[in-house]
Amino acid sequence: MPLQYSAARTSIALKRSPTKSPIKKFQREAKKLLPSQRLYQQNRLAKSSVPSLSPSPSSLESHASQSSQSPQSPQSPSRSRKPIEKLVVSDYNVELDYQLSKDDDIKIAIDIINLNRWSESTELHDKQKLRHLEGNTTEEVIFQIKGLSLTSKAELVKFRLSFPSGIVTINQLYSIFSAQGNTFVDKQVELNVRQGLLRKFVLNNASPVILRSINRLQMRKVTYGYENVELLVKTEDYYKNLINIVESTDKENEKLRLTMSKFLNLAKSSPLQMFISTSLFDDYEVSMLIQMGYLTLTTNFSSSEEAQLEISYPGCGRFLRLINEGRMWLVGTLNRNTHKEMLEDELFRKWMGVSLEGDLKLNNFKKPFYGYDLHWVLADAFGGGIVEVFNTPVGRGWRLTGKI
């Protein structure tokens, strides 16, 4: 009797949980944006299905007999579809809706971004027909928006109330002063920081990037990585948040009030300082400042007696997640186009969502964008070199540059 083998019960492999590594997660999401092997397989099948240039006589006879007996089948819609034409570039001298001149102060640019960052209150456009909404608070305005469920409105209000105010990326400023160049912005930022008018925060390896080589000999070369992000806020807004905490803290939390007051005095005395030593605060003060988002650790706190602490801005992580989500959406949308480009009006329609009847779906008011205006997603991507903008006979166009 032949032996029969069966798997042991103990050999059943459990399903492995997916890795929680942010780098692996980003690479999985990023690979979806890159050309897949499916296109390569489709091209191979298309080439193999091309008929020979010198068919045999027997094949010609059979083809003639079949064509005489049966009528010609209509061409399939997929084959008769016209290829997407590339946008006609008129010039690259684009004037953006929010563009400023060299005579304008950089603090004005920060105010423009913050005053127009939400789609229902922006003065740059009224594509969603929401400018008529009036209200004294965020809740009053949001609950007047038609087309959103009460659950979506509640989540929207909760997100807005916890979202940091007054903060912008330096890439957005690059876009506003694109005619003057990045060096102009860097000089103005440095000057305002030294004068104590702006506060700069540098977050290391905070934004994921993919770099694809545009060289024909290196078309398959893809580089994954992260880049630093520079955030800016007006100093008066930064101090205002600290002062509000100090004044609103009750007497029962006297130690918290003293900690925030101590940190406020340190921030005022050292406007250029971006790092501080843990020796300036005790363990409770360090823990409280980290918990409230005003400090972040840059070295292993448990193994270093004097770890370096980086001065941060509360809620900047939430802000960066929104910016990165917008960047990934923009890259994915443009990457699905044959020529990696699209008109700005079409981008706005996809950002908002339009039904078959032409009604707006307000997709940008739901997670993860919560009403953030597309202008500032484009501005951050343009300032970061991810996309380029150009004029066409029918409006502005945007195209991927190869850096994602």
mmCIF file of C-alpha atoms in Angstrom:
data_model
loop_
_atom_site.group_PDB
_atom_site.id
_atom_site.type_symbol
_atom_site.label_atom_id
_atom_site.label_comp_id
_atom_site.label_asym_id
_atom_site.label_seq_id
_atom_site.Cartn_x
_atom_site.Cartn_y
_atom_site.Cartn_z
ATOM 1 C CA MET A 1 0.000 0.000 0.000
ATOM 2 C CA PRO A 2 1.618 3.300 -1.058
ATOM 3 C CA LEU A 3 2.316 5.883 1.566
ATOM 4 C CA GLN A 4 0.029 8.876 1.732
ATOM 5 C CA TYR A 5 1.244 12.210 2.971
ATOM 6 C CA SER A 6 -0.848 14.950 4.503
ATOM 7 C CA ALA A 7 0.044 18.245 6.078
ATOM 8 C CA ALA A 8 0.403 18.228 9.838
ATOM 9 C CA ARG A 9 -2.040 20.311 11.786
ATOM 10 C CA THR A 10 0.781 22.227 13.390
ATOM 11 C CA SER A 11 2.127 23.290 9.992
ATOM 12 C CA ILE A 12 -0.801 25.553 9.198
ATOM 13 C CA ALA A 13 0.751 28.983 8.702
ATOM 14 C CA LEU A 14 -1.102 31.872 10.193
ATOM 15 C CA LYS A 15 -1.652 34.935 8.079
ATOM 16 C CA ARG A 16 1.123 37.389 8.767
ATOM 17 C CA SER A 17 0.065 40.837 9.724
ATOM 18 C CA PRO A 18 1.194 43.538 7.291
ATOM 19 C CA THR A 19 4.193 45.563 8.329
ATOM 20 C CA LYS A 20 3.555 48.794 10.147
ATOM 21 C CA SER A 21 6.728 50.420 8.887
ATOM 22 C CA PRO A 22 5.869 53.870 7.424
ATOM 23 C CA ILE A 23 8.564 53.447 4.761
ATOM 24 C CA LYS A 24 7.172 50.094 3.583
ATOM 25 C CA LYS A 25 3.650 51.482 3.651
ATOM 26 C CA PHE A 26 4.707 54.474 1.571
ATOM 27 C CA GLN A 27 6.544 52.264 -0.931
ATOM 28 C CA ARG A 28 3.447 50.096 -1.386
ATOM 29 C CA GLU A 29 1.299 53.146 -2.032
ATOM 30 C CA ALA A 30 3.927 54.729 -4.261
ATOM 31 C CA LYS A 31 4.287 51.673 -6.479
ATOM 32 C CA LYS A 32 0.631 52.057 -7.406
ATOM 33 C CA LEU A 33 1.498 55.386 -8.990
ATOM 34 C CA LEU A 34 4.330 54.017 -11.114
ATOM 35 C CA PRO A 35 3.880 52.218 -14.473
ATOM 36 C CA SER A 36 3.048 48.598 -13.694
ATOM 37 C CA GLN A 37 4.146 45.371 -15.352
ATOM 38 C CA ARG A 38 0.635 45.020 -16.743
ATOM 39 C CA LEU A 39 1.374 47.653 -19.383
ATOM 40 C CA TYR A 40 4.463 45.705 -20.383
ATOM 41 C CA GLN A 41 2.464 42.500 -20.733
ATOM 42 C CA GLN A 42 -0.208 44.265 -22.772
ATOM 43 C CA ASN A 43 2.415 45.587 -25.171
ATOM 44 C CA ARG A 44 3.872 42.098 -25.579
ATOM 45 C CA LEU A 45 0.468 40.617 -26.348
ATOM 46 C CA ALA A 46 -0.262 43.406 -28.819
ATOM 47 C CA LYS A 47 3.000 42.781 -30.670
ATOM 48 C CA SER A 48 2.501 39.016 -30.740
ATOM 49 C CA SER A 49 -1.020 39.417 -32.164
ATOM 50 C CA VAL A 50 0.169 41.450 -35.185
ATOM 51 C CA PRO A 51 -0.375 39.318 -38.369
ATOM 52 C CA SER A 52 2.577 38.301 -40.488
ATOM 53 C CA LEU A 53 3.520 40.536 -43.427
ATOM 54 C CA SER A 54 3.679 37.560 -45.837
ATOM 55 C CA PRO A 55 0.649 35.346 -45.162
ATOM 56 C CA SER A 56 0.480 31.895 -46.663
ATOM 57 C CA PRO A 57 -1.830 31.221 -49.656
ATOM 58 C CA SER A 58 -3.994 28.888 -47.586
ATOM 59 C CA SER A 59 -4.620 31.566 -44.997
ATOM 60 C CA LEU A 60 -5.570 34.033 -47.730
ATOM 61 C CA GLU A 61 -8.068 31.565 -49.217
ATOM 62 C CA SER A 62 -9.660 30.828 -45.836
ATOM 63 C CA HIS A 63 -9.871 34.533 -45.033
ATOM 64 C CA ALA A 64 -11.527 35.237 -48.408
ATOM 65 C CA SER A 65 -14.090 32.468 -47.924
ATOM 66 C CA GLN A 66 -14.957 33.675 -44.413
ATOM 67 C CA SER A 67 -15.364 37.263 -45.554
ATOM 68 C CA SER A 68 -17.670 36.226 -48.402
ATOM 69 C CA GLN A 69 -19.902 34.122 -46.129
ATOM 70 C CA SER A 70 -20.196 36.397 -43.092
ATOM 71 C CA PRO A 71 -20.656 40.167 -42.931
ATOM 72 C CA GLN A 72 -17.838 42.285 -41.571
ATOM 73 C CA SER A 73 -18.077 42.668 -37.796
ATOM 74 C CA PRO A 74 -18.174 46.233 -36.501
ATOM 75 C CA GLN A 75 -15.026 47.619 -34.929
ATOM 76 C CA SER A 76 -14.965 47.442 -31.153
ATOM 77 C CA PRO A 77 -15.397 50.728 -29.284
ATOM 78 C CA SER A 78 -12.073 50.288 -27.474
ATOM 79 C CA ARG A 79 -10.146 50.142 -30.763
ATOM 80 C CA SER A 80 -12.013 53.073 -32.304
ATOM 81 C CA ARG A 81 -11.389 55.310 -29.290
ATOM 82 C CA LYS A 82 -9.279 58.305 -30.195
ATOM 83 C CA PRO A 83 -5.983 58.672 -28.352
ATOM 84 C CA ILE A 84 -5.726 61.455 -25.784
ATOM 85 C CA GLU A 85 -3.999 64.403 -27.363
ATOM 86 C CA LYS A 86 -1.237 66.222 -25.580
ATOM 87 C CA LEU A 87 -2.039 69.710 -24.333
ATOM 88 C CA VAL A 88 -0.816 72.541 -26.530
ATOM 89 C CA VAL A 89 1.624 74.713 -24.578
ATOM 90 C CA SER A 90 1.304 78.417 -25.339
ATOM 91 C CA ASP A 91 4.023 79.574 -22.942
ATOM 92 C CA TYR A 92 5.364 79.099 -19.435
ATOM 93 C CA ASN A 93 4.850 82.701 -18.311
ATOM 94 C CA VAL A 94 2.008 81.752 -16.013
ATOM 95 C CA GLU A 95 0.403 84.222 -13.640
ATOM 96 C CA LEU A 96 -1.236 82.310 -10.805
ATOM 97 C CA ASP A 97 -4.346 83.584 -9.032
ATOM 98 C CA TYR A 98 -2.430 84.127 -5.802
ATOM 99 C CA GLN A 99 0.862 85.337 -7.260
ATOM 100 C CA LEU A 100 2.543 88.366 -5.657
ATOM 101 C CA SER A 101 5.301 90.731 -6.746
ATOM 102 C CA LYS A 102 8.680 91.371 -5.146
ATOM 103 C CA ASP A 103 7.317 94.554 -3.540
ATOM 104 C CA ASP A 104 4.857 92.578 -1.409
ATOM 105 C CA ASP A 105 5.828 91.489 2.078
ATOM 106 C CA ILE A 106 6.218 87.790 2.725
ATOM 107 C CA LYS A 107 3.916 88.071 5.737
ATOM 108 C CA ILE A 108 1.167 89.142 3.327
ATOM 109 C CA ALA A 109 1.702 85.892 1.433
ATOM 110 C CA ILE A 110 1.270 83.905 4.654
ATOM 111 C CA ASP A 111 -1.981 85.748 5.360
ATOM 112 C CA ILE A 112 -3.253 85.036 1.827
ATOM 113 C CA ILE A 113 -2.651 81.305 2.260
ATOM 114 C CA ASN A 114 -4.348 81.130 5.652
ATOM 115 C CA LEU A 115 -7.332 83.275 4.681
ATOM 116 C CA ASN A 116 -8.019 81.233 1.538
ATOM 117 C CA ARG A 117 -7.064 77.711 2.582
ATOM 118 C CA TRP A 118 -10.651 76.395 2.944
ATOM 119 C CA SER A 119 -12.846 75.937 -0.118
ATOM 120 C CA GLU A 120 -15.986 77.458 1.396
ATOM 121 C CA SER A 121 -14.263 80.716 2.413
ATOM 122 C CA THR A 122 -11.637 81.289 -0.280
ATOM 123 C CA GLU A 123 -11.745 84.529 -2.255
ATOM 124 C CA LEU A 124 -9.675 83.105 -5.124
ATOM 125 C CA HIS A 125 -12.608 81.294 -6.761
ATOM 126 C CA ASP A 126 -16.179 80.146 -6.202
ATOM 127 C CA LYS A 127 -16.146 76.860 -8.089
ATOM 128 C CA GLN A 128 -18.295 75.161 -5.458
ATOM 129 C CA LYS A 129 -20.826 78.015 -5.136
ATOM 130 C CA LEU A 130 -20.330 78.362 -1.378
ATOM 131 C CA ARG A 131 -19.337 82.000 -1.095
ATOM 132 C CA HIS A 132 -22.863 82.971 -0.030
ATOM 133 C CA LEU A 133 -22.510 81.097 3.269
ATOM 134 C CA GLU A 134 -22.385 83.357 6.296
ATOM 135 C CA GLY A 135 -21.619 82.678 9.922
ATOM 136 C CA ASN A 136 -19.646 83.919 12.882
ATOM 137 C CA THR A 137 -18.084 80.554 13.674
ATOM 138 C CA THR A 138 -16.730 77.572 11.763
ATOM 139 C CA GLU A 139 -19.647 75.425 12.907
ATOM 140 C CA GLU A 140 -22.259 77.867 11.594
ATOM 141 C CA VAL A 141 -20.687 77.973 8.135
ATOM 142 C CA ILE A 142 -20.066 74.234 7.818
ATOM 143 C CA PHE A 143 -23.583 73.200 8.854
ATOM 144 C CA GLN A 144 -25.002 75.388 6.073
ATOM 145 C CA ILE A 145 -23.215 73.357 3.376
ATOM 146 C CA LYS A 146 -25.719 71.279 1.416
ATOM 147 C CA GLY A 147 -24.832 67.822 0.169
ATOM 148 C CA LEU A 148 -22.985 66.621 3.288
ATOM 149 C CA SER A 149 -24.395 64.307 5.928
ATOM 150 C CA LEU A 150 -24.531 65.349 9.569
ATOM 151 C CA THR A 151 -21.795 62.826 10.346
ATOM 152 C CA SER A 152 -19.507 64.332 7.716
ATOM 153 C CA LYS A 153 -20.212 67.825 9.007
ATOM 154 C CA ALA A 154 -19.444 66.786 12.582
ATOM 155 C CA GLU A 155 -16.145 65.198 11.524
ATOM 156 C CA LEU A 156 -15.359 68.308 9.496
ATOM 157 C CA VAL A 157 -15.924 70.614 12.473
ATOM 158 C CA LYS A 158 -13.838 68.386 14.744
ATOM 159 C CA PHE A 159 -10.950 68.397 12.273
ATOM 160 C CA ARG A 160 -11.069 72.158 11.709
ATOM 161 C CA LEU A 161 -11.036 72.954 15.434
ATOM 162 C CA SER A 162 -7.922 70.809 15.957
ATOM 163 C CA PHE A 163 -6.154 72.032 12.815
ATOM 164 C CA PRO A 164 -3.161 74.358 13.440
ATOM 165 C CA SER A 165 -3.708 77.951 12.413
ATOM 166 C CA GLY A 166 -1.278 80.295 10.712
ATOM 167 C CA ILE A 167 1.158 77.653 9.442
ATOM 168 C CA VAL A 168 2.395 77.331 5.826
ATOM 169 C CA THR A 169 5.084 75.414 3.954
ATOM 170 C CA ILE A 170 7.974 77.196 2.318
ATOM 171 C CA ASN A 171 7.031 75.437 -0.937
ATOM 172 C CA GLN A 172 3.751 77.353 -0.947
ATOM 173 C CA LEU A 173 5.687 80.608 -0.622
ATOM 174 C CA TYR A 174 7.956 79.538 -3.499
ATOM 175 C CA SER A 175 4.834 79.212 -5.625
ATOM 176 C CA ILE A 176 3.452 82.623 -4.641
ATOM 177 C CA PHE A 177 6.758 84.303 -5.528
ATOM 178 C CA SER A 178 7.537 82.018 -8.483
ATOM 179 C CA ALA A 179 8.402 84.987 -10.708
ATOM 180 C CA GLN A 180 11.123 86.086 -8.275
ATOM 181 C CA GLY A 181 12.600 82.634 -7.658
ATOM 182 C CA ASN A 182 13.309 80.517 -4.591
ATOM 183 C CA THR A 183 16.379 82.543 -3.609
ATOM 184 C CA PHE A 184 14.226 85.633 -3.147
ATOM 185 C CA VAL A 185 11.952 83.737 -0.753
ATOM 186 C CA ASP A 186 14.895 82.272 1.178
ATOM 187 C CA LYS A 187 16.399 85.727 1.687
ATOM 188 C CA GLN A 188 13.100 87.235 2.787
ATOM 189 C CA VAL A 189 12.454 84.382 5.208
ATOM 190 C CA GLU A 190 15.927 84.663 6.717
ATOM 191 C CA LEU A 191 15.558 88.433 7.086
ATOM 192 C CA ASN A 192 12.162 88.166 8.787
ATOM 193 C CA VAL A 193 13.370 85.377 11.078
ATOM 194 C CA ARG A 194 16.355 87.461 12.202
ATOM 195 C CA GLN A 195 14.047 90.395 12.856
ATOM 196 C CA GLY A 196 11.818 88.182 14.986
ATOM 197 C CA LEU A 197 8.811 88.497 12.668
ATOM 198 C CA LEU A 198 8.687 84.860 11.538
ATOM 199 C CA ARG A 199 9.373 81.554 13.231
ATOM 200 C CA LYS A 200 10.788 78.674 11.177
ATOM 201 C CA PHE A 201 10.497 74.970 11.981
ATOM 202 C CA VAL A 202 12.435 72.276 10.106
ATOM 203 C CA LEU A 203 11.004 68.756 10.263
ATOM 204 C CA ASN A 204 13.557 66.153 9.203
ATOM 205 C CA ASN A 205 12.491 63.411 6.762
ATOM 206 C CA ALA A 206 8.859 64.446 7.055
ATOM 207 C CA SER A 207 7.770 64.311 3.412
ATOM 208 C CA PRO A 208 8.053 61.178 1.215
ATOM 209 C CA VAL A 209 9.417 61.566 -2.311
ATOM 210 C CA ILE A 210 9.970 59.353 -5.355
ATOM 211 C CA LEU A 211 12.445 60.419 -7.993
ATOM 212 C CA ARG A 212 12.195 58.881 -11.456
ATOM 213 C CA SER A 213 15.034 59.443 -13.885
ATOM 214 C CA ILE A 214 14.043 61.240 -17.103
ATOM 215 C CA ASN A 215 17.140 59.898 -18.857
ATOM 216 C CA ARG A 216 16.190 57.296 -21.468
ATOM 217 C CA LEU A 217 19.069 55.083 -20.380
ATOM 218 C CA GLN A 218 17.820 55.135 -16.783
ATOM 219 C CA MET A 219 14.040 55.008 -17.255
ATOM 220 C CA ARG A 220 13.744 52.102 -14.813
ATOM 221 C CA LYS A 221 15.678 53.844 -12.053
ATOM 222 C CA VAL A 222 13.402 54.836 -9.192
ATOM 223 C CA THR A 223 14.696 56.383 -5.976
ATOM 224 C CA TYR A 224 12.616 56.339 -2.790
ATOM 225 C CA GLY A 225 13.314 58.668 0.086
ATOM 226 C CA TYR A 226 12.206 61.458 2.365
ATOM 227 C CA GLU A 227 12.970 65.139 2.367
ATOM 228 C CA ASN A 228 12.970 67.812 5.049
ATOM 229 C CA VAL A 229 10.025 70.162 5.335
ATOM 230 C CA GLU A 230 10.297 73.808 6.363
ATOM 231 C CA LEU A 231 7.251 75.304 8.050
ATOM 232 C CA LEU A 232 6.718 78.988 8.770
ATOM 233 C CA VAL A 233 4.404 80.882 11.085
ATOM 234 C CA LYS A 234 4.213 84.498 12.096
ATOM 235 C CA THR A 235 5.878 85.044 15.455
ATOM 236 C CA GLU A 236 2.911 86.954 16.833
ATOM 237 C CA ASP A 237 0.647 83.957 16.179
ATOM 238 C CA TYR A 238 3.144 81.595 17.807
ATOM 239 C CA TYR A 239 3.383 83.737 20.938
ATOM 240 C CA LYS A 240 -0.374 84.243 20.995
ATOM 241 C CA ASN A 241 -0.962 80.504 21.343
ATOM 242 C CA LEU A 242 1.499 80.295 24.225
ATOM 243 C CA ILE A 243 0.027 83.320 25.986
ATOM 244 C CA ASN A 244 -3.488 81.883 25.693
ATOM 245 C CA ILE A 245 -2.338 78.675 27.393
ATOM 246 C CA VAL A 246 -0.624 80.584 30.194
ATOM 247 C CA GLU A 247 -3.626 82.829 30.841
ATOM 248 C CA SER A 248 -6.267 80.099 30.537
ATOM 249 C CA THR A 249 -4.544 77.625 32.883
ATOM 250 C CA ASP A 250 -6.272 77.490 36.281
ATOM 251 C CA LYS A 251 -4.539 77.613 39.642
ATOM 252 C CA GLU A 252 -4.821 73.851 40.103
ATOM 253 C CA ASN A 253 -2.349 73.415 37.213
ATOM 254 C CA GLU A 254 0.123 75.975 38.490
ATOM 255 C CA LYS A 255 3.083 73.825 37.464
ATOM 256 C CA LEU A 256 1.810 73.670 33.885
ATOM 257 C CA ARG A 257 1.345 77.431 33.817
ATOM 258 C CA LEU A 258 4.904 77.977 35.078
ATOM 259 C CA THR A 259 6.250 75.527 32.492
ATOM 260 C CA MET A 260 4.533 77.273 29.584
ATOM 261 C CA SER A 261 5.565 80.684 30.901
ATOM 262 C CA LYS A 262 9.176 79.508 31.129
ATOM 263 C CA PHE A 263 9.076 78.181 27.569
ATOM 264 C CA LEU A 264 7.488 81.420 26.324
ATOM 265 C CA ASN A 265 10.319 83.481 27.841
ATOM 266 C CA LEU A 266 12.884 81.156 26.257
ATOM 267 C CA ALA A 267 11.222 81.457 22.832
ATOM 268 C CA LYS A 268 11.172 85.257 23.069
ATOM 269 C CA SER A 269 14.805 85.507 24.173
ATOM 270 C CA SER A 270 16.063 83.190 21.400
ATOM 271 C CA PRO A 271 14.006 83.806 18.229
ATOM 272 C CA LEU A 272 16.615 82.081 16.018
ATOM 273 C CA GLN A 273 17.024 79.021 18.217
ATOM 274 C CA MET A 274 15.611 75.809 16.748
ATOM 275 C CA PHE A 275 17.044 73.300 19.239
ATOM 276 C CA ILE A 276 17.346 73.343 23.011
ATOM 277 C CA SER A 277 18.989 71.033 25.538
ATOM 278 C CA THR A 278 17.035 68.982 28.062
ATOM 279 C CA SER A 279 19.227 70.457 30.783
ATOM 280 C CA LEU A 280 17.121 73.631 30.633
ATOM 281 C CA PHE A 281 13.979 71.799 31.835
ATOM 282 C CA ASP A 282 13.242 69.062 34.324
ATOM 283 C CA ASP A 283 11.606 65.765 33.361
ATOM 284 C CA TYR A 284 8.065 66.961 34.045
ATOM 285 C CA GLU A 285 8.531 70.119 31.972
ATOM 286 C CA VAL A 286 10.048 68.196 29.057
ATOM 287 C CA SER A 287 7.252 65.618 29.147
ATOM 288 C CA MET A 288 4.565 68.300 29.255
ATOM 289 C CA LEU A 289 6.069 70.352 26.392
ATOM 290 C CA ILE A 290 6.404 67.238 24.230
ATOM 291 C CA GLN A 291 2.842 66.200 25.035
ATOM 292 C CA MET A 292 1.523 69.623 24.027
ATOM 293 C CA GLY A 293 3.515 69.597 20.768
ATOM 294 C CA TYR A 294 5.973 72.412 21.449
ATOM 295 C CA LEU A 295 9.023 70.121 21.597
ATOM 296 C CA THR A 296 10.053 66.964 19.746
ATOM 297 C CA LEU A 297 12.930 64.608 20.497
ATOM 298 C CA THR A 298 15.760 64.410 17.975
ATOM 299 C CA THR A 299 17.940 61.852 19.822
ATOM 300 C CA ASN A 300 17.284 58.852 22.048
ATOM 301 C CA PHE A 301 16.111 60.474 25.245
ATOM 302 C CA SER A 302 16.572 57.346 27.368
ATOM 303 C CA SER A 303 20.255 56.894 26.508
ATOM 304 C CA SER A 304 21.367 60.502 26.358
ATOM 305 C CA GLU A 305 21.742 62.686 29.432
ATOM 306 C CA GLU A 306 21.452 65.902 27.429
ATOM 307 C CA ALA A 307 19.288 65.017 24.460
ATOM 308 C CA GLN A 308 18.610 67.663 21.851
ATOM 309 C CA LEU A 309 15.027 68.844 21.716
ATOM 310 C CA GLU A 310 13.647 70.456 18.591
ATOM 311 C CA ILE A 311 11.257 73.380 18.959
ATOM 312 C CA SER A 312 8.045 72.486 17.152
ATOM 313 C CA TYR A 313 4.580 73.835 16.441
ATOM 314 C CA PRO A 314 1.495 72.108 17.881
ATOM 315 C CA GLY A 315 -0.499 70.247 15.257
ATOM 316 C CA CYS A 316 2.153 70.408 12.534
ATOM 317 C CA GLY A 317 1.927 66.624 12.096
ATOM 318 C CA ARG A 318 -1.764 66.896 11.227
ATOM 319 C CA PHE A 319 -0.954 69.693 8.786
ATOM 320 C CA LEU A 320 1.783 67.660 7.072
ATOM 321 C CA ARG A 321 -0.465 64.617 6.727
ATOM 322 C CA LEU A 322 -2.987 66.776 4.901
ATOM 323 C CA ILE A 323 -0.295 68.195 2.591
ATOM 324 C CA ASN A 324 1.150 64.736 1.864
ATOM 325 C CA GLU A 325 -2.303 63.281 1.167
ATOM 326 C CA GLY A 326 -2.979 66.103 -1.261
ATOM 327 C CA ARG A 327 0.361 65.540 -2.951
ATOM 328 C CA MET A 328 -0.311 61.818 -3.382
ATOM 329 C CA TRP A 329 -3.776 62.544 -4.814
ATOM 330 C CA LEU A 330 -2.364 65.039 -7.305
ATOM 331 C CA VAL A 331 0.394 62.699 -8.455
ATOM 332 C CA GLY A 332 -2.013 59.782 -8.787
ATOM 333 C CA THR A 333 -4.522 61.844 -10.779
ATOM 334 C CA LEU A 334 -1.941 63.191 -13.219
ATOM 335 C CA ASN A 335 -0.202 59.833 -13.505
ATOM 336 C CA ARG A 336 -3.394 58.204 -14.800
ATOM 337 C CA ASN A 337 -3.310 60.570 -17.762
ATOM 338 C CA THR A 338 -1.385 59.365 -20.812
ATOM 339 C CA HIS A 339 0.804 62.454 -20.935
ATOM 340 C CA LYS A 340 0.881 63.012 -17.144
ATOM 341 C CA GLU A 341 -0.852 66.378 -17.543
ATOM 342 C CA MET A 342 -4.282 67.929 -17.105
ATOM 343 C CA LEU A 343 -6.061 71.256 -17.310
ATOM 344 C CA GLU A 344 -6.569 73.068 -14.021
ATOM 345 C CA ASP A 345 -10.356 73.148 -14.427
ATOM 346 C CA GLU A 346 -10.418 69.386 -14.918
ATOM 347 C CA LEU A 347 -8.266 68.913 -11.818
ATOM 348 C CA PHE A 348 -10.748 70.956 -9.799
ATOM 349 C CA ARG A 349 -13.650 68.851 -11.097
ATOM 350 C CA LYS A 350 -11.905 65.663 -10.032
ATOM 351 C CA TRP A 351 -10.938 67.204 -6.692
ATOM 352 C CA MET A 352 -14.528 68.198 -5.921
ATOM 353 C CA GLY A 353 -16.224 65.283 -7.658
ATOM 354 C CA VAL A 354 -19.003 65.743 -10.213
ATOM 355 C CA SER A 355 -21.951 63.392 -10.729
ATOM 356 C CA LEU A 356 -23.327 62.323 -14.117
ATOM 357 C CA GLU A 357 -26.027 64.974 -13.750
ATOM 358 C CA GLY A 358 -23.372 67.642 -13.221
ATOM 359 C CA ASP A 359 -23.944 68.087 -9.474
ATOM 360 C CA LEU A 360 -20.976 68.596 -7.154
ATOM 361 C CA LYS A 361 -20.228 65.691 -4.806
ATOM 362 C CA LEU A 362 -18.047 67.774 -2.430
ATOM 363 C CA ASN A 363 -15.529 64.935 -2.119
ATOM 364 C CA ASN A 364 -12.870 67.392 -0.981
ATOM 365 C CA PHE A 365 -14.902 68.120 2.170
ATOM 366 C CA LYS A 366 -14.521 64.534 3.333
ATOM 367 C CA LYS A 367 -11.582 62.648 4.779
ATOM 368 C CA PRO A 368 -8.638 63.175 4.293
ATOM 369 C CA PHE A 369 -8.903 66.731 2.850
ATOM 370 C CA TYR A 370 -11.732 68.220 4.956
ATOM 371 C CA GLY A 371 -12.357 71.148 2.617
ATOM 372 C CA TYR A 372 -8.736 72.118 1.963
ATOM 373 C CA ASP A 373 -8.518 74.157 -1.223
ATOM 374 C CA LEU A 374 -6.778 72.590 -4.212
ATOM 375 C CA HIS A 375 -4.895 75.812 -4.918
ATOM 376 C CA TRP A 376 -2.557 75.167 -1.982
ATOM 377 C CA VAL A 377 -2.021 71.514 -2.874
ATOM 378 C CA LEU A 378 -0.935 72.697 -6.317
ATOM 379 C CA ALA A 379 1.143 75.485 -4.765
ATOM 380 C CA ASP A 380 3.030 73.090 -2.487
ATOM 381 C CA ALA A 381 3.648 70.630 -5.331
ATOM 382 C CA PHE A 382 4.726 73.407 -7.699
ATOM 383 C CA GLY A 383 7.088 74.940 -5.150
ATOM 384 C CA GLY A 384 8.531 71.500 -4.414
ATOM 385 C CA GLY A 385 9.257 70.794 -8.084
ATOM 386 C CA ILE A 386 6.758 67.937 -8.362
ATOM 387 C CA VAL A 387 4.654 69.605 -11.064
ATOM 388 C CA GLU A 388 5.094 72.386 -13.574
ATOM 389 C CA VAL A 389 2.467 74.812 -14.835
ATOM 390 C CA PHE A 390 1.977 76.239 -18.305
ATOM 391 C CA ASN A 391 -0.534 78.216 -20.331
ATOM 392 C CA THR A 392 -2.696 76.625 -23.018
ATOM 393 C CA PRO A 393 -5.263 78.197 -25.363
ATOM 394 C CA VAL A 394 -8.017 76.905 -23.057
ATOM 395 C CA GLY A 395 -6.525 77.614 -19.621
ATOM 396 C CA ARG A 396 -3.699 76.634 -17.298
ATOM 397 C CA GLY A 397 -2.275 73.134 -17.448
ATOM 398 C CA TRP A 398 -0.295 71.102 -14.908
ATOM 399 C CA ARG A 399 2.204 68.342 -15.658
ATOM 400 C CA LEU A 400 4.331 65.964 -13.599
ATOM 401 C CA THR A 401 8.066 66.638 -13.678
ATOM 402 C CA GLY A 402 9.265 63.163 -12.618
ATOM 403 C CA LYS A 403 9.724 63.953 -8.929
ATOM 404 C CA ILE A 404 6.831 62.558 -6.922
#
